[in-house]
Amino acid sequence: MADCPSTRIGVAGYGYWGTKHVRVLTSLAGVQVTVIEPDEERRRRARADHPEVGVVRDLDDMLDGLDGLVVVTPPATHARLAIKALGAKVPTLVEKPLVLLEQDGVAVVEAARAAGVQLMVGHVFAYDAAVRKLRDVIASGELGRVLHIDCARLNLGRYRQDCDVVWDLAPHDISIVAHLLGELPATVSAWTHRAAVRAAHADVAHLRLDFAEAGVSAFVHVSWLAPEKVRRITVVGERKTAVYDDLAGDQRLRIHDVGVDLSDHDAATDSGSPVVHRCGDIVSPPVPGAEPLMVQDAHFVDCVRAGTPPATPGEQGLAVVRVLAAADRAASTGAPATVARRHTAAGAGWGRTSVEVAS
Ligand SMILES: NC(=O)c1ccc[n+]([C@@H]2O[C@H](COP(=O)([O-])OP(=O)(O)OC[C@H]3O[C@@H](n4cnc5c(N)ncnc54)[C@H](O)[C@@H]3O)[C@@H](O)[C@H]2O)c1
């Protein structure tokens, strides 16, 4: 926006992911970035990496001079920083997971409503053209009725101190599948495991998310302890199957014309196979290559400038936190847990993410 010379965006946290936010924000026209970082060595690195950005130690030193804040700190600190910024009427983008406790999520959403400013959650895959294309493919009926969804998000992960692998990685899969189906799961089952000796939290987990309206279950496998990196979502339909593989370069989305049909299997004699395989073409539709984080942060800046609501509002962050909290309950009881809906349905806008974000 050439006639808006400088939108002042603070980035709290210059760790692994904060460096990426600063890279994309500093590349946007008319954005002036200030890094807020308590660690001296990281402040020094921010100045060295980006001599043009401001660098301060504490959010209090900066709050008056910000048009927007991006919170990229450890999840346990999100609620305090967001409530402080929103209380000062600063629109705020908070990385996933929005918070680590349901009541903190409610407080953050209420703080944004009370201040009348935007709260956005960093569900970055809502800004991924391949995910949006996959949602359109499902909605077009090309796959037929969705029968099953399988998600895998595995690698030798960065072990976090303040949350387990479910809270770290599953927000991506929960938000992606909610965007694909346009609804939240009604119940969650979870099996968590502390596989590495001395791991503070579960580092391997399997979830089952049951979507009532779609009548579909999604199975989610997350791990910090896998030698090979996997970022894959498979949507099995009655007619075709779509595979979204975030690591597959320019073929991130592939539609397989495969499936099974009932055969003339004789149940009485149990002879022959009950199904026959159908194998057809594999098609990889083109998807724009824009970096999702760039699209997300540009959208946040646009919302700040225009005063418009974001495509991934805080309510979506709270909704995902409620699913994660249900997963905790399910893992501890061994029984499926119901996802709480209070305060979340209104404004979460899962179906609305066709929001026209520039890509
Ligand atoms: N969307 C994604 O794909 C993605 C990927 C990685 C991380 N994340 C999220 O980003 C957030 C940060 O993760 P990370 O891996 O960069 O963590 P990190 O530990 O590498 O970095 C966190 C940084 O925040 C700083 N910090 C701590 N308290 C602070 C405060 N009060 N004010 C300002 N800075 C403070 C720390 O000193 C550190 O530099 C987490 O919420 C994480 O879930 C998102």
CSV table of N, CA and C in Angstrom, one decimal, residues 41 59 91 216 218 267:
chain,number,residue,atom,x,y,z
A,41,GLU,N,21.4,-12.3,23.3
A,41,GLU,CA,22.0,-12.9,22.2
A,41,GLU,C,21.1,-12.9,20.9
A,59,LEU,N,7.9,-5.8,25.7
A,59,LEU,CA,6.8,-5.3,25.0
A,59,LEU,C,6.3,-3.9,25.6
A,91,PRO,N,-4.1,-4.5,17.4
A,91,PRO,CA,-4.5,-5.7,16.8
A,91,PRO,C,-3.3,-6.8,16.9
A,216,VAL,N,-17.5,-38.2,9.2
A,216,VAL,CA,-16.2,-38.7,8.8
A,216,VAL,C,-15.3,-38.7,10.0
A,218,ALA,N,-11.2,-38.4,11.1
A,218,ALA,CA,-9.8,-38.1,10.7
A,218,ALA,C,-8.9,-38.6,11.7
A,267,ALA,N,-19.9,-64.5,-0.1
A,267,ALA,CA,-19.7,-64.5,1.4
A,267,ALA,C,-20.0,-65.9,2.0
